[in-house]
Short mmCIF file of C-alpha atoms in Angstrom, two decimals:
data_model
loop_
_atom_site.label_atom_id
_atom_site.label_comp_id
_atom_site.label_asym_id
_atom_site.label_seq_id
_atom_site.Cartn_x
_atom_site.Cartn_y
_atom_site.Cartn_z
CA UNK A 23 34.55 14.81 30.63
CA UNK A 24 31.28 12.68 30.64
CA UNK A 25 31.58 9.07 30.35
CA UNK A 26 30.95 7.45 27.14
CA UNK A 27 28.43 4.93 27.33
CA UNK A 28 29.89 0.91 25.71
CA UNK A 29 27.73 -1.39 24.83
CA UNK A 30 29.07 -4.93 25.54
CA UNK A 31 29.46 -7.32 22.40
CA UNK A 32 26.41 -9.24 23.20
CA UNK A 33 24.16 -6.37 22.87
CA UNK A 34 25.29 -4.95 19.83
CA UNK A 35 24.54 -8.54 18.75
CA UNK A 36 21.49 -8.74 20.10
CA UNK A 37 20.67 -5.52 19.01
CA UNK A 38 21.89 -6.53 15.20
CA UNK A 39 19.96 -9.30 15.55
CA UNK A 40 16.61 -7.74 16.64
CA UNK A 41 16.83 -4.98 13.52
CA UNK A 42 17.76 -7.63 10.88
CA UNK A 43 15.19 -9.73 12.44
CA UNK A 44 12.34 -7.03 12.35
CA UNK A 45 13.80 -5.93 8.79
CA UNK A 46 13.06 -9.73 8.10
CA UNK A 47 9.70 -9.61 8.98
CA UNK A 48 8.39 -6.66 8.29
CA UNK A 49 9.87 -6.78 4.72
CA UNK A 50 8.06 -9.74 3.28
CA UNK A 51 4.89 -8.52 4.32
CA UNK A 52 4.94 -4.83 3.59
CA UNK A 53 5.85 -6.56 -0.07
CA UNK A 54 2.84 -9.12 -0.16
CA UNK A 55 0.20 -6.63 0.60
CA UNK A 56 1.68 -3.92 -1.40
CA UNK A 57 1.44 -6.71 -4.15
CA UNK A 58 -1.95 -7.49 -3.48
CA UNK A 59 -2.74 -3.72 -2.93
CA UNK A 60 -1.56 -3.45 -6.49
CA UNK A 61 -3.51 -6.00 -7.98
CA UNK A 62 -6.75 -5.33 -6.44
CA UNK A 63 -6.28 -1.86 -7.77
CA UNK A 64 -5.31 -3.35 -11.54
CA UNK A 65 -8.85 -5.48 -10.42
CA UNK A 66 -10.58 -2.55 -9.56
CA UNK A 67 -9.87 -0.34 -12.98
CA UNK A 68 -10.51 -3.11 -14.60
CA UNK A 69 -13.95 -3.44 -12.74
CA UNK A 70 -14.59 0.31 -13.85
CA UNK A 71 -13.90 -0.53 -17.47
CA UNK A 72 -16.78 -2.70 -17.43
CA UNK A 73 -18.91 -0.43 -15.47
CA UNK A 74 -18.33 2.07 -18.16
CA UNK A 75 -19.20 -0.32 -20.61
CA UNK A 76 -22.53 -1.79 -19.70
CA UNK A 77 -23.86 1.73 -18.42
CA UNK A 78 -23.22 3.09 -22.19
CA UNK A 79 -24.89 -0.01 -23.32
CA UNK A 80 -27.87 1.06 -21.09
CA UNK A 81 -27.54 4.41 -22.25
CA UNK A 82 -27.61 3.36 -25.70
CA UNK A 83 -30.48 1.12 -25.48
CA UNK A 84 -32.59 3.37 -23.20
CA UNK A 85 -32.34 5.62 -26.14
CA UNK A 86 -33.51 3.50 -28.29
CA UNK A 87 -36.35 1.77 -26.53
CA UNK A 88 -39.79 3.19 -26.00
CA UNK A 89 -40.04 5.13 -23.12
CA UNK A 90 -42.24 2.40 -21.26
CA UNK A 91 -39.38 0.58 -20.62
CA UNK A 92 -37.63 3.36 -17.99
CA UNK A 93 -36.87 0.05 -15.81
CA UNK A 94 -33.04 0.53 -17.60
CA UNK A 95 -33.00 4.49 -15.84
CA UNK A 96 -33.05 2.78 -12.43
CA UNK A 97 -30.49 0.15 -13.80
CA UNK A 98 -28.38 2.92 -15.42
CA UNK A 99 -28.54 4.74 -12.28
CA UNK A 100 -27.62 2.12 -10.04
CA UNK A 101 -24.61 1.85 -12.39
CA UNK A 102 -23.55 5.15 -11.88
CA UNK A 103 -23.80 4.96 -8.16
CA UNK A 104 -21.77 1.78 -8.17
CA UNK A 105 -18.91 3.56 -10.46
CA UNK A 106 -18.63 6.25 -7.75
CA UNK A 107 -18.03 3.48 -5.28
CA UNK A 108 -15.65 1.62 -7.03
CA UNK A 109 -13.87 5.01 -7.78
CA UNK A 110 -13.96 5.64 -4.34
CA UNK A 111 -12.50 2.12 -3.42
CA UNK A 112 -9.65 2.47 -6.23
CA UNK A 113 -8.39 5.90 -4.24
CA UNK A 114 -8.55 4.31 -1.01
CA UNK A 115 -6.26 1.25 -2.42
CA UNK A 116 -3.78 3.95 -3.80
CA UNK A 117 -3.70 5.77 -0.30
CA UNK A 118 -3.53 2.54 1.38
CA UNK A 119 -0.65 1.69 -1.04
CA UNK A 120 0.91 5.15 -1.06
CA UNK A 121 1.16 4.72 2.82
CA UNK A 122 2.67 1.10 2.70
CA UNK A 123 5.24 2.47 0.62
CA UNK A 124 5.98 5.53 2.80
CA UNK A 125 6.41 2.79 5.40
CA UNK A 126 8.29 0.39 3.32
CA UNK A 127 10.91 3.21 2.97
CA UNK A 128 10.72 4.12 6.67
CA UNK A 129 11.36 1.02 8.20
CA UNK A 130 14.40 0.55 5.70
CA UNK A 131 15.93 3.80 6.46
CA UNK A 132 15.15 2.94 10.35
CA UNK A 133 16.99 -0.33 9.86
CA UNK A 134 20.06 1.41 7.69
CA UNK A 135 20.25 3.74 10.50
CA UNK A 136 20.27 1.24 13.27
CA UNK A 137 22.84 -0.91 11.29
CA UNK A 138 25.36 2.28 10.61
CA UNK A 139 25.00 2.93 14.51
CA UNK A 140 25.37 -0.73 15.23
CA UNK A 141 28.21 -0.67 13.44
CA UNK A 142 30.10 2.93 14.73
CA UNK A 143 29.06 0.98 18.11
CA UNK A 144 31.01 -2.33 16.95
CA UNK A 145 34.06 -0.33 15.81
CA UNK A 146 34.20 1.92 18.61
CA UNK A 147 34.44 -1.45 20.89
CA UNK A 148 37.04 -2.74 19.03
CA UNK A 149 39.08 0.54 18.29
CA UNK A 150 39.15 0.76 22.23
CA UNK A 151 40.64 -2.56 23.10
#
């Protein structure tokens, strides 16, 4: 039979103390910038609204304006160019939160797993003295 491997109490500590610690840390923060991830997105939408809004103003008074005044074509098309970036910004916000998340729930399963293990560990020590 192979030798089981015991961990002395300390470790197991130790070890219980490093993966609460982490969990500690990396918690909080994954939180706070999901947060702001989420807000600057709510900004960003909100940013597009407008967009939307002053380039069908253009549009409307382009239309109604002689055609000397084509000035509000570069404007309206400067509009649409900005749109497409802040589109572009909003879907890299929702893969940067999408992937905050994913590691949100990683490092939580990670920790559950180390604590279950941790804890087999911890019982096995006692159940053998």
């Amino acid at each position: 039979m192979a030798a089981e491997h015991r961990t002395p109490d300390i470790s197991v500590d130790c070890r219980e103390a490093i993966g609460s610690g982490l969990m500690g840390i990396l918690a909080p923060v994954v939180q706070e910038i999901e947060s702001k991830v989420t807000a600057v997105k709510a900004s960003q939408l909100e940013l597009q609204k407008v967009i939307d809004d002053v380039s069908e103003d253009l549009k409307k008074i382009e239309e109604n304006q002689p055609k000397a005044m084509t000035d509000l074509d570069t404007y309206t098309r400067k509009m649409v160019v900005v749109k497409g970036k802040v589109l572009v910004i909003n879907d890299l916000l929702k893969n940067t939160q999408d992937r905050l998340k994913k590691l949100h729930d990683n490092v939580s399963k990670h920790v559950a797993k180390k604590r279950a293990q941790l804890d087999t560990q911890t019982d096995d020590l006692f159940d053998s003295t």
